[in-house]
């Protein structure tokens, strides 16, 4: 049921929606909590052990920090000890979920734990609720938020079923009040929510899962392919991941919008970004915002780093000191971002890859400006803007070659195989139609991408497509809706044999 593309989830959602508007407004939050616990437990009751321990820890630590501040006249030392304890417990659980299986295998070989009934637990959504409750504890410690005194209301914030699987990573002050206050039925929100849900399923099932057939074939059997086939697979993989993740965000945001709960936006047309930093301000926005507020800014304002920068300013120079203040926090953020996505060396290298691009573009910005002036490049021209967008997409494609294959060795071999054979003829013969997709599916995928590109282009120009469609005459409006629904039914990739129907970011 935790897969949004399943009959069981549709039944669960319809029942939840029906009961939500039947409940008295005052108690609708309790219905959401009950539904969320039921939804989460459907993935395995064992996961509730981790979830419960994390919830109790964060709730108790935040309450105790608040009590310390009020009863001991701002005893920050004790509050800090409590904060470190709480974050430590939460991170230990996260690390176990990330690398526990490999440790378990090693211990099993020694003590044969499987013979005494040991069973590995992989908690659902632990990467997402871990960050949200660490942020909550830090906000209470920094006195930006008051601690929640009702444990069950705090648990709802943590486990709210639309965002528990893939985010977005919520902030307590923005989400919790919406969950608790209860909302009346709104026809406008129902229509807007359904709009977004349909659009999300279109991106996921028609585009992402279709291109997944090609990318899985190529990356799972990379020894059989060479040259430009991997370029095609990298492009398809880039589009696949975007449509998979952003499609899920549209679905969960649409579900929430129906009951007048507005989740934070997680995407803002990232493929229109003109640089790596801008790309990550547009992609997985809540993760980037979380790292900025809870890792980057504390490091930038750290006294030790400030003193080190002051010393280097006197001994080495002002520019070095200024760059050090930026480079060190960025390096830490991107190393942690890579580890958050996965513990393999390919994810560590992925974090270093993006961190290096962003750091180099920041540190050498003056030199890049001089170079464009020397070459008489008009940086405000449409052509240069297009060049920047293509360059950023190529950076993103490169990052997919690090994470789409199973491990780092596979990535390196694939990169070598790209240069082994200049087989550009695959674009003119039938080769492309023999790699997971036939001719019909390949062109359906491209046509769907054109629709996506057109919608994003309009939105990038400031045109709100959802509002525009809502202003159309009733017949035209519902023709658009039915066209999308029918295209999902006819052209969507789904069924019990399709492994691609799970969401990629569920694994992070």
One Martini backbone bead per residue (centre of mass of N, CA, C, O) as a GRO file, in nm:
protein
  508
    1UNK     BB    1   0.051   0.066  -0.011
    2UNK     BB    2   0.319   0.256  -0.031
    3UNK     BB    3   0.234   0.256  -0.323
    4UNK     BB    4   0.089   0.497  -0.528
    5UNK     BB    5   0.079   0.247  -0.747
    6UNK     BB    6  -0.218   0.133  -0.623
    7UNK     BB    7  -0.517   0.010  -0.530
    8UNK     BB    8  -0.478   0.026  -0.221
    9UNK     BB    9  -0.419   0.328  -0.210
   10UNK     BB   10  -0.680   0.435  -0.333
   11UNK     BB   11  -0.863   0.321  -0.116
   12UNK     BB   12  -0.729   0.457   0.125
   13UNK     BB   13  -0.763   0.752   0.028
   14UNK     BB   14  -1.072   0.761  -0.004
   15UNK     BB   15  -1.138   0.688   0.289
   16UNK     BB   16  -0.981   0.920   0.422
   17UNK     BB   17  -1.131   1.151   0.281
   18UNK     BB   18  -1.416   1.082   0.375
   19UNK     BB   19  -1.358   1.086   0.686
   20UNK     BB   20  -1.241   1.369   0.718
   21UNK     BB   21  -1.524   1.519   0.638
   22UNK     BB   22  -1.685   1.374   0.881
   23UNK     BB   23  -1.525   1.485   1.082
   24UNK     BB   24  -1.460   1.682   1.315
   25UNK     BB   25  -1.247   1.939   1.294
   26UNK     BB   26  -1.103   1.897   1.574
   27UNK     BB   27  -1.039   1.564   1.482
   28UNK     BB   28  -0.884   1.538   1.203
   29UNK     BB   29  -0.594   1.484   1.299
   30UNK     BB   30  -0.656   1.196   1.409
   31UNK     BB   31  -0.722   1.070   1.136
   32UNK     BB   32  -0.443   1.121   1.010
   33UNK     BB   33  -0.286   0.957   1.216
   34UNK     BB   34  -0.424   0.684   1.176
   35UNK     BB   35  -0.366   0.662   0.871
   36UNK     BB   36  -0.055   0.687   0.892
   37UNK     BB   37  -0.007   0.436   1.065
   38UNK     BB   38  -0.136   0.237   0.871
   39UNK     BB   39   0.042   0.301   0.629
   40UNK     BB   40   0.318   0.239   0.764
   41UNK     BB   41   0.253  -0.058   0.870
   42UNK     BB   42   0.220  -0.187   0.577
   43UNK     BB   43   0.550  -0.213   0.554
   44UNK     BB   44   0.592  -0.287   0.859
   45UNK     BB   45   0.602  -0.315   1.196
   46UNK     BB   46   0.909  -0.289   1.252
   47UNK     BB   47   0.938   0.017   1.173
   48UNK     BB   48   0.796   0.129   1.434
   49UNK     BB   49   1.036   0.114   1.622
   50UNK     BB   50   1.200   0.342   1.500
   51UNK     BB   51   0.984   0.556   1.493
   52UNK     BB   52   0.917   0.558   1.798
   53UNK     BB   53   1.202   0.624   1.903
   54UNK     BB   54   1.235   0.890   1.746
   55UNK     BB   55   0.985   1.035   1.858
   56UNK     BB   56   1.051   1.020   2.160
   57UNK     BB   57   1.321   1.160   2.148
   58UNK     BB   58   1.241   1.433   2.019
   59UNK     BB   59   1.020   1.506   2.219
   60UNK     BB   60   1.186   1.491   2.485
   61UNK     BB   61   1.417   1.682   2.411
   62UNK     BB   62   1.248   1.935   2.353
   63UNK     BB   63   1.112   1.953   2.629
   64UNK     BB   64   1.378   1.969   2.797
   65UNK     BB   65   1.493   2.221   2.670
   66UNK     BB   66   1.260   2.404   2.751
   67UNK     BB   67   1.286   2.352   3.059
   68UNK     BB   68   1.573   2.456   3.091
   69UNK     BB   69   1.515   2.748   3.002
   70UNK     BB   70   1.287   2.803   3.226
   71UNK     BB   71   1.426   2.679   3.502
   72UNK     BB   72   1.760   2.762   3.435
   73UNK     BB   73   1.814   3.026   3.295
   74UNK     BB   74   1.951   2.954   3.023
   75UNK     BB   75   2.095   2.660   3.010
   76UNK     BB   76   2.289   2.591   2.743
   77UNK     BB   77   2.464   2.350   2.818
   78UNK     BB   78   2.239   2.146   2.879
   79UNK     BB   79   2.088   2.180   2.612
   80UNK     BB   80   2.325   2.082   2.435
   81UNK     BB   81   2.347   1.798   2.552
   82UNK     BB   82   2.063   1.713   2.469
   83UNK     BB   83   2.094   1.759   2.168
   84UNK     BB   84   2.330   1.564   2.117
   85UNK     BB   85   2.180   1.317   2.215
   86UNK     BB   86   1.944   1.322   2.015
   87UNK     BB   87   2.107   1.326   1.750
   88UNK     BB   88   2.270   1.071   1.807
   89UNK     BB   89   2.034   0.869   1.811
   90UNK     BB   90   1.921   0.933   1.528
   91UNK     BB   91   2.189   0.876   1.366
   92UNK     BB   92   2.226   0.583   1.445
   93UNK     BB   93   1.970   0.485   1.302
   94UNK     BB   94   2.048   0.585   1.022
   95UNK     BB   95   2.317   0.427   0.995
   96UNK     BB   96   2.191   0.152   1.023
   97UNK     BB   97   2.011   0.173   0.771
   98UNK     BB   98   2.256   0.224   0.571
   99UNK     BB   99   2.493  -0.001   0.712
  100UNK     BB  100   2.372  -0.251   0.869
  101UNK     BB  101   2.381  -0.487   0.664
  102UNK     BB  102   2.692  -0.517   0.653
  103UNK     BB  103   2.732  -0.564   0.955
  104UNK     BB  104   2.540  -0.803   0.982
  105UNK     BB  105   2.694  -0.994   0.794
  106UNK     BB  106   2.953  -1.002   0.962
  107UNK     BB  107   2.822  -1.109   1.225
  108UNK     BB  108   2.689  -1.361   1.107
  109UNK     BB  109   2.957  -1.509   1.036
  110UNK     BB  110   3.026  -1.538   1.346
  111UNK     BB  111   2.722  -1.586   1.507
  112UNK     BB  112   2.471  -1.676   1.351
  113UNK     BB  113   2.195  -1.500   1.378
  114UNK     BB  114   1.991  -1.642   1.187
  115UNK     BB  115   1.965  -1.898   1.377
  116UNK     BB  116   1.825  -1.691   1.612
  117UNK     BB  117   1.622  -1.482   1.449
  118UNK     BB  118   1.739  -1.266   1.287
  119UNK     BB  119   1.610  -0.935   1.173
  120UNK     BB  120   1.602  -0.707   0.942
  121UNK     BB  121   1.560  -0.346   0.954
  122UNK     BB  122   1.380  -0.122   0.721
  123UNK     BB  123   1.299   0.188   0.735
  124UNK     BB  124   1.057   0.399   0.644
  125UNK     BB  125   1.168   0.720   0.570
  126UNK     BB  126   1.425   0.791   0.751
  127UNK     BB  127   1.566   1.028   0.597
  128UNK     BB  128   1.324   1.229   0.634
  129UNK     BB  129   1.247   1.220   0.944
  130UNK     BB  130   1.526   1.282   1.051
  131UNK     BB  131   1.557   1.573   0.943
  132UNK     BB  132   1.294   1.695   1.060
  133UNK     BB  133   1.366   1.638   1.372
  134UNK     BB  134   1.636   1.780   1.383
  135UNK     BB  135   1.526   2.056   1.306
  136UNK     BB  136   1.331   2.076   1.544
  137UNK     BB  137   1.542   2.065   1.774
  138UNK     BB  138   1.707   2.310   1.680
  139UNK     BB  139   1.475   2.519   1.696
  140UNK     BB  140   1.435   2.488   1.999
  141UNK     BB  141   1.728   2.557   2.081
  142UNK     BB  142   1.709   2.846   1.914
  143UNK     BB  143   1.408   2.960   1.965
  144UNK     BB  144   1.209   2.923   1.703
  145UNK     BB  145   1.058   2.702   1.876
  146UNK     BB  146   0.807   2.529   2.024
  147UNK     BB  147   0.730   2.274   2.203
  148UNK     BB  148   0.552   1.993   2.178
  149UNK     BB  149   0.303   1.858   2.414
  150UNK     BB  150   0.178   1.666   2.197
  151UNK     BB  151   0.270   1.367   2.087
  152UNK     BB  152   0.056   1.306   1.857
  153UNK     BB  153   0.105   1.570   1.700
  154UNK     BB  154   0.402   1.514   1.647
  155UNK     BB  155   0.364   1.243   1.500
  156UNK     BB  156   0.211   1.357   1.260
  157UNK     BB  157   0.435   1.535   1.148
  158UNK     BB  158   0.626   1.282   1.100
  159UNK     BB  159   0.392   1.065   0.950
  160UNK     BB  160   0.267   1.192   0.724
  161UNK     BB  161   0.188   1.007   0.449
  162UNK     BB  162   0.276   1.172   0.191
  163UNK     BB  163   0.592   1.246   0.309
  164UNK     BB  164   0.735   0.980   0.431
  165UNK     BB  165   0.882   0.859   0.172
  166UNK     BB  166   0.994   1.148  -0.014
  167UNK     BB  167   0.854   1.381   0.078
  168UNK     BB  168   0.900   1.658   0.182
  169UNK     BB  169   1.098   1.838   0.399
  170UNK     BB  170   0.971   1.955   0.682
  171UNK     BB  171   0.847   2.228   0.867
  172UNK     BB  172   0.696   2.275   1.153
  173UNK     BB  173   0.575   2.573   1.121
  174UNK     BB  174   0.426   2.491   0.838
  175UNK     BB  175   0.277   2.206   0.898
  176UNK     BB  176   0.149   2.151   1.180
  177UNK     BB  177  -0.091   2.358   1.180
  178UNK     BB  178  -0.237   2.227   0.933
  179UNK     BB  179  -0.289   1.945   1.069
  180UNK     BB  180  -0.454   2.048   1.330
  181UNK     BB  181  -0.693   2.255   1.243
  182UNK     BB  182  -0.847   2.190   1.009
  183UNK     BB  183  -1.070   2.138   0.717
  184UNK     BB  184  -1.262   2.239   0.476
  185UNK     BB  185  -1.433   2.199   0.207
  186UNK     BB  186  -1.287   2.240  -0.134
  187UNK     BB  187  -1.339   2.259  -0.463
  188UNK     BB  188  -1.082   2.395  -0.560
  189UNK     BB  189  -0.882   2.200  -0.414
  190UNK     BB  190  -0.982   1.949  -0.553
  191UNK     BB  191  -0.910   2.031  -0.844
  192UNK     BB  192  -0.610   2.104  -0.797
  193UNK     BB  193  -0.527   1.831  -0.679
  194UNK     BB  194  -0.607   1.655  -0.925
  195UNK     BB  195  -0.429   1.789  -1.127
  196UNK     BB  196  -0.159   1.712  -0.986
  197UNK     BB  197  -0.193   1.410  -0.975
  198UNK     BB  198  -0.217   1.356  -1.280
  199UNK     BB  199   0.056   1.486  -1.355
  200UNK     BB  200   0.227   1.292  -1.184
  201UNK     BB  201   0.141   1.029  -1.329
  202UNK     BB  202   0.240   1.109  -1.605
  203UNK     BB  203   0.541   1.138  -1.537
  204UNK     BB  204   0.579   0.855  -1.416
  205UNK     BB  205   0.424   0.645  -1.623
  206UNK     BB  206   0.495   0.767  -1.913
  207UNK     BB  207   0.802   0.849  -1.866
  208UNK     BB  208   0.978   0.717  -1.642
  209UNK     BB  209   0.889   0.409  -1.686
  210UNK     BB  210   0.973   0.404  -1.981
  211UNK     BB  211   1.281   0.483  -1.955
  212UNK     BB  212   1.351   0.252  -1.756
  213UNK     BB  213   1.368   0.025  -1.966
  214UNK     BB  214   1.634   0.132  -2.088
  215UNK     BB  215   1.823   0.188  -1.843
  216UNK     BB  216   1.814  -0.096  -1.719
  217UNK     BB  217   1.927  -0.247  -1.958
  218UNK     BB  218   2.201  -0.098  -1.984
  219UNK     BB  219   2.308  -0.098  -1.676
  220UNK     BB  220   2.266  -0.416  -1.631
  221UNK     BB  221   2.416  -0.461  -1.945
  222UNK     BB  222   2.694  -0.299  -2.016
  223UNK     BB  223   2.878  -0.520  -2.163
  224UNK     BB  224   2.688  -0.496  -2.443
  225UNK     BB  225   2.786  -0.191  -2.460
  226UNK     BB  226   2.847   0.119  -2.656
  227UNK     BB  227   2.885   0.445  -2.658
  228UNK     BB  228   2.594   0.620  -2.738
  229UNK     BB  229   2.410   0.447  -2.562
  230UNK     BB  230   2.499   0.587  -2.292
  231UNK     BB  231   2.399   0.866  -2.364
  232UNK     BB  232   2.103   0.793  -2.392
  233UNK     BB  233   2.079   0.672  -2.104
  234UNK     BB  234   2.155   0.935  -1.952
  235UNK     BB  235   1.922   1.106  -2.055
  236UNK     BB  236   1.693   0.917  -1.966
  237UNK     BB  237   1.777   0.909  -1.665
  238UNK     BB  238   1.736   1.209  -1.609
  239UNK     BB  239   1.436   1.217  -1.681
  240UNK     BB  240   1.342   0.991  -1.499
  241UNK     BB  241   1.417   1.112  -1.223
  242UNK     BB  242   1.256   1.370  -1.246
  243UNK     BB  243   0.972   1.239  -1.299
  244UNK     BB  244   0.968   1.059  -1.052
  245UNK     BB  245   1.007   1.273  -0.824
  246UNK     BB  246   0.815   1.506  -0.919
  247UNK     BB  247   0.569   1.325  -0.945
  248UNK     BB  248   0.547   1.257  -0.646
  249UNK     BB  249   0.519   1.551  -0.549
  250UNK     BB  250   0.252   1.598  -0.696
  251UNK     BB  251   0.088   1.382  -0.555
  252UNK     BB  252   0.127   1.472  -0.253
  253UNK     BB  253   0.035   1.765  -0.298
  254UNK     BB  254  -0.247   1.695  -0.406
  255UNK     BB  255  -0.352   1.540  -0.164
  256UNK     BB  256  -0.318   1.781   0.034
  257UNK     BB  257  -0.486   1.997  -0.122
  258UNK     BB  258  -0.767   1.869  -0.084
  259UNK     BB  259  -0.718   1.935   0.249
  260UNK     BB  260  -0.560   2.217   0.267
  261UNK     BB  261  -0.254   2.118   0.235
  262UNK     BB  262   0.072   2.277   0.215
  263UNK     BB  263   0.347   2.190   0.068
  264UNK     BB  264   0.657   2.206  -0.006
  265UNK     BB  265   0.848   2.285  -0.253
  266UNK     BB  266   1.086   2.076  -0.465
  267UNK     BB  267   1.033   2.219  -0.752
  268UNK     BB  268   1.188   2.450  -1.025
  269UNK     BB  269   1.285   2.385  -1.306
  270UNK     BB  270   1.602   2.267  -1.328
  271UNK     BB  271   1.654   2.262  -1.656
  272UNK     BB  272   1.686   2.600  -1.637
  273UNK     BB  273   1.954   2.608  -1.530
  274UNK     BB  274   2.280   2.796  -1.538
  275UNK     BB  275   2.379   2.629  -1.280
  276UNK     BB  276   2.460   2.434  -1.017
  277UNK     BB  277   2.345   2.604  -0.787
  278UNK     BB  278   2.070   2.657  -0.920
  279UNK     BB  279   1.986   2.366  -0.951
  280UNK     BB  280   1.982   2.321  -0.624
  281UNK     BB  281   1.746   2.542  -0.596
  282UNK     BB  282   1.539   2.348  -0.780
  283UNK     BB  283   1.635   2.079  -0.647
  284UNK     BB  284   1.541   1.958  -0.374
  285UNK     BB  285   1.477   2.212  -0.187
  286UNK     BB  286   1.446   2.101   0.109
  287UNK     BB  287   1.729   1.984   0.132
  288UNK     BB  288   1.893   2.241   0.074
  289UNK     BB  289   1.761   2.408   0.301
  290UNK     BB  290   1.849   2.228   0.532
  291UNK     BB  291   2.159   2.252   0.490
  292UNK     BB  292   2.173   2.554   0.515
  293UNK     BB  293   2.043   2.589   0.812
  294UNK     BB  294   2.199   2.317   0.966
  295UNK     BB  295   2.505   2.353   0.833
  296UNK     BB  296   2.616   2.598   0.678
  297UNK     BB  297   2.552   2.840   0.874
  298UNK     BB  298   2.693   2.726   1.130
  299UNK     BB  299   2.974   2.717   0.993
  300UNK     BB  300   3.001   3.016   0.908
  301UNK     BB  301   2.946   3.106   1.230
  302UNK     BB  302   3.196   2.984   1.328
  303UNK     BB  303   3.453   3.075   1.532
  304UNK     BB  304   3.690   2.902   1.435
  305UNK     BB  305   3.665   2.978   1.136
  306UNK     BB  306   3.689   3.284   1.177
  307UNK     BB  307   3.976   3.278   1.295
  308UNK     BB  308   4.112   3.136   1.057
  309UNK     BB  309   4.041   3.361   0.851
  310UNK     BB  310   4.193   3.590   0.993
  311UNK     BB  311   4.473   3.464   0.974
  312UNK     BB  312   4.478   3.417   0.661
  313UNK     BB  313   4.444   3.715   0.587
  314UNK     BB  314   4.729   3.801   0.698
  315UNK     BB  315   4.913   3.567   0.555
  316UNK     BB  316   4.767   3.532   0.253
  317UNK     BB  317   4.464   3.666   0.222
  318UNK     BB  318   4.151   3.776   0.145
  319UNK     BB  319   4.057   3.566  -0.067
  320UNK     BB  320   4.121   3.311   0.088
  321UNK     BB  321   3.943   3.369   0.334
  322UNK     BB  322   3.676   3.395   0.180
  323UNK     BB  323   3.685   3.108   0.052
  324UNK     BB  324   3.703   2.944   0.312
  325UNK     BB  325   3.416   3.029   0.416
  326UNK     BB  326   3.290   2.860   0.169
  327UNK     BB  327   3.432   2.586   0.110
  328UNK     BB  328   3.405   2.422   0.370
  329UNK     BB  329   3.093   2.411   0.398
  330UNK     BB  330   3.043   2.292   0.113
  331UNK     BB  331   3.203   2.030   0.150
  332UNK     BB  332   3.033   1.920   0.382
  333UNK     BB  333   2.755   1.927   0.249
  334UNK     BB  334   2.830   1.738  -0.001
  335UNK     BB  335   2.917   1.494   0.157
  336UNK     BB  336   2.644   1.456   0.308
  337UNK     BB  337   2.467   1.438   0.056
  338UNK     BB  338   2.592   1.179  -0.053
  339UNK     BB  339   2.536   1.003   0.203
  340UNK     BB  340   2.229   1.038   0.204
  341UNK     BB  341   2.187   0.883  -0.074
  342UNK     BB  342   2.453   0.702  -0.001
  343UNK     BB  343   2.726   0.467   0.101
  344UNK     BB  344   2.864   0.453  -0.145
  345UNK     BB  345   3.128   0.564  -0.336
  346UNK     BB  346   2.948   0.689  -0.556
  347UNK     BB  347   2.812   0.898  -0.359
  348UNK     BB  348   3.062   1.039  -0.261
  349UNK     BB  349   3.155   1.125  -0.546
  350UNK     BB  350   2.898   1.279  -0.613
  351UNK     BB  351   2.936   1.496  -0.395
  352UNK     BB  352   3.218   1.590  -0.497
  353UNK     BB  353   3.131   1.670  -0.779
  354UNK     BB  354   2.929   1.899  -0.703
  355UNK     BB  355   3.110   2.052  -0.508
  356UNK     BB  356   3.333   2.122  -0.712
  357UNK     BB  357   3.166   2.284  -0.914
  358UNK     BB  358   3.064   2.500  -0.711
  359UNK     BB  359   3.339   2.592  -0.601
  360UNK     BB  360   3.475   2.672  -0.868
  361UNK     BB  361   3.254   2.879  -0.957
  362UNK     BB  362   3.310   3.061  -0.705
  363UNK     BB  363   3.622   3.106  -0.688
  364UNK     BB  364   3.645   3.162  -1.028
  365UNK     BB  365   3.453   3.397  -1.117
  366UNK     BB  366   3.650   3.624  -1.208
  367UNK     BB  367   3.789   3.456  -1.434
  368UNK     BB  368   3.536   3.395  -1.600
  369UNK     BB  369   3.470   3.690  -1.660
  370UNK     BB  370   3.734   3.757  -1.809
  371UNK     BB  371   3.700   3.546  -2.032
  372UNK     BB  372   3.434   3.656  -2.157
  373UNK     BB  373   3.556   3.935  -2.220
  374UNK     BB  374   3.791   3.836  -2.401
  375UNK     BB  375   3.571   3.679  -2.598
  376UNK     BB  376   3.316   3.856  -2.637
  377UNK     BB  377   3.078   3.769  -2.442
  378UNK     BB  378   2.731   3.773  -2.420
  379UNK     BB  379   2.579   3.704  -2.113
  380UNK     BB  380   2.274   3.820  -2.209
  381UNK     BB  381   2.223   3.620  -2.412
  382UNK     BB  382   2.042   3.361  -2.540
  383UNK     BB  383   2.277   3.177  -2.625
  384UNK     BB  384   2.423   3.170  -2.348
  385UNK     BB  385   2.185   3.061  -2.188
  386UNK     BB  386   2.166   2.796  -2.344
  387UNK     BB  387   2.449   2.699  -2.280
  388UNK     BB  388   2.409   2.685  -1.969
  389UNK     BB  389   2.180   2.478  -1.970
  390UNK     BB  390   2.333   2.251  -2.116
  391UNK     BB  391   2.572   2.233  -1.923
  392UNK     BB  392   2.405   2.152  -1.672
  393UNK     BB  393   2.289   1.893  -1.794
  394UNK     BB  394   2.566   1.756  -1.835
  395UNK     BB  395   2.637   1.746  -1.540
  396UNK     BB  396   2.396   1.567  -1.465
  397UNK     BB  397   2.464   1.330  -1.645
  398UNK     BB  398   2.732   1.266  -1.505
  399UNK     BB  399   2.601   1.194  -1.229
  400UNK     BB  400   2.438   0.945  -1.337
  401UNK     BB  401   2.699   0.770  -1.399
  402UNK     BB  402   2.746   0.727  -1.079
  403UNK     BB  403   2.435   0.612  -0.984
  404UNK     BB  404   2.285   0.423  -1.186
  405UNK     BB  405   2.472   0.233  -1.135
  406UNK     BB  406   2.565   0.007  -0.887
  407UNK     BB  407   2.874   0.103  -0.911
  408UNK     BB  408   3.187   0.232  -0.956
  409UNK     BB  409   3.300   0.023  -1.154
  410UNK     BB  410   3.069   0.049  -1.357
  411UNK     BB  411   3.107   0.348  -1.418
  412UNK     BB  412   3.397   0.333  -1.531
  413UNK     BB  413   3.335   0.133  -1.760
  414UNK     BB  414   3.123   0.305  -1.903
  415UNK     BB  415   3.307   0.548  -1.964
  416UNK     BB  416   3.501   0.382  -2.141
  417UNK     BB  417   3.278   0.278  -2.348
  418UNK     BB  418   3.207   0.551  -2.476
  419UNK     BB  419   3.514   0.564  -2.626
  420UNK     BB  420   3.526   0.292  -2.806
  421UNK     BB  421   3.259   0.387  -2.984
  422UNK     BB  422   3.155   0.570  -3.279
  423UNK     BB  423   2.807   0.500  -3.282
  424UNK     BB  424   2.609   0.718  -3.442
  425UNK     BB  425   2.415   0.518  -3.610
  426UNK     BB  426   2.190   0.464  -3.392
  427UNK     BB  427   2.013   0.719  -3.505
  428UNK     BB  428   1.951   0.557  -3.805
  429UNK     BB  429   1.881   0.296  -3.706
  430UNK     BB  430   1.737   0.024  -3.499
  431UNK     BB  431   1.884   0.019  -3.218
  432UNK     BB  432   1.701   0.194  -3.023
  433UNK     BB  433   1.457  -0.036  -3.061
  434UNK     BB  434   1.645  -0.270  -2.881
  435UNK     BB  435   1.648  -0.103  -2.580
  436UNK     BB  436   1.354  -0.172  -2.421
  437UNK     BB  437   1.246  -0.008  -2.680
  438UNK     BB  438   1.032   0.059  -2.908
  439UNK     BB  439   0.928   0.271  -3.138
  440UNK     BB  440   0.665   0.355  -3.002
  441UNK     BB  441   0.773   0.411  -2.712
  442UNK     BB  442   0.988   0.617  -2.785
  443UNK     BB  443   0.785   0.833  -2.912
  444UNK     BB  444   0.604   0.864  -2.670
  445UNK     BB  445   0.822   0.973  -2.481
  446UNK     BB  446   0.898   1.224  -2.650
  447UNK     BB  447   0.615   1.352  -2.656
  448UNK     BB  448   0.587   1.379  -2.346
  449UNK     BB  449   0.834   1.565  -2.313
  450UNK     BB  450   0.718   1.798  -2.482
  451UNK     BB  451   0.488   1.858  -2.291
  452UNK     BB  452   0.662   1.918  -2.046
  453UNK     BB  453   0.828   2.146  -2.177
  454UNK     BB  454   0.591   2.336  -2.235
  455UNK     BB  455   0.493   2.375  -1.947
  456UNK     BB  456   0.766   2.476  -1.829
  457UNK     BB  457   0.796   2.721  -2.017
  458UNK     BB  458   0.547   2.871  -1.919
  459UNK     BB  459   0.633   2.881  -1.618
  460UNK     BB  460   0.904   3.032  -1.668
  461UNK     BB  461   0.728   3.290  -1.780
  462UNK     BB  462   0.477   3.302  -1.550
  463UNK     BB  463   0.272   3.085  -1.628
  464UNK     BB  464  -0.018   2.952  -1.484
  465UNK     BB  465  -0.142   2.663  -1.584
  466UNK     BB  466  -0.359   2.590  -1.377
  467UNK     BB  467  -0.514   2.859  -1.398
  468UNK     BB  468  -0.560   2.852  -1.700
  469UNK     BB  469  -0.728   2.593  -1.710
  470UNK     BB  470  -0.949   2.692  -1.501
  471UNK     BB  471  -1.045   2.927  -1.715
  472UNK     BB  472  -1.168   2.740  -1.884
  473UNK     BB  473  -1.398   2.590  -2.024
  474UNK     BB  474  -1.546   2.311  -1.919
  475UNK     BB  475  -1.500   2.131  -2.168
  476UNK     BB  476  -1.197   2.189  -2.212
  477UNK     BB  477  -1.097   2.116  -1.934
  478UNK     BB  478  -1.201   1.811  -1.941
  479UNK     BB  479  -1.043   1.729  -2.192
  480UNK     BB  480  -0.766   1.752  -2.060
  481UNK     BB  481  -0.808   1.557  -1.828
  482UNK     BB  482  -0.895   1.307  -1.999
  483UNK     BB  483  -0.640   1.291  -2.169
  484UNK     BB  484  -0.449   1.226  -1.937
  485UNK     BB  485  -0.592   0.976  -1.827
  486UNK     BB  486  -0.588   0.812  -2.090
  487UNK     BB  487  -0.279   0.819  -2.130
  488UNK     BB  488  -0.218   0.661  -1.873
  489UNK     BB  489  -0.380   0.405  -1.941
  490UNK     BB  490  -0.247   0.350  -2.227
  491UNK     BB  491   0.078   0.459  -2.179
  492UNK     BB  492   0.129   0.337  -1.925
  493UNK     BB  493   0.351   0.190  -1.687
  494UNK     BB  494   0.213  -0.119  -1.569
  495UNK     BB  495   0.222  -0.368  -1.325
  496UNK     BB  496   0.347  -0.653  -1.173
  497UNK     BB  497   0.613  -0.659  -1.381
  498UNK     BB  498   0.687  -0.356  -1.280
  499UNK     BB  499   0.961  -0.225  -1.113
  500UNK     BB  500   0.933   0.092  -1.185
  501UNK     BB  501   0.683   0.170  -0.986
  502UNK     BB  502   0.882   0.252  -0.808
  503UNK     BB  503   1.051   0.487  -0.620
  504UNK     BB  504   1.368   0.599  -0.615
  505UNK     BB  505   1.370   0.780  -0.337
  506UNK     BB  506   1.300   0.536  -0.144
  507UNK     BB  507   1.623   0.451  -0.122
  508UNK     BB  508   1.725   0.722   0.056
   0.00000   0.00000   0.00000
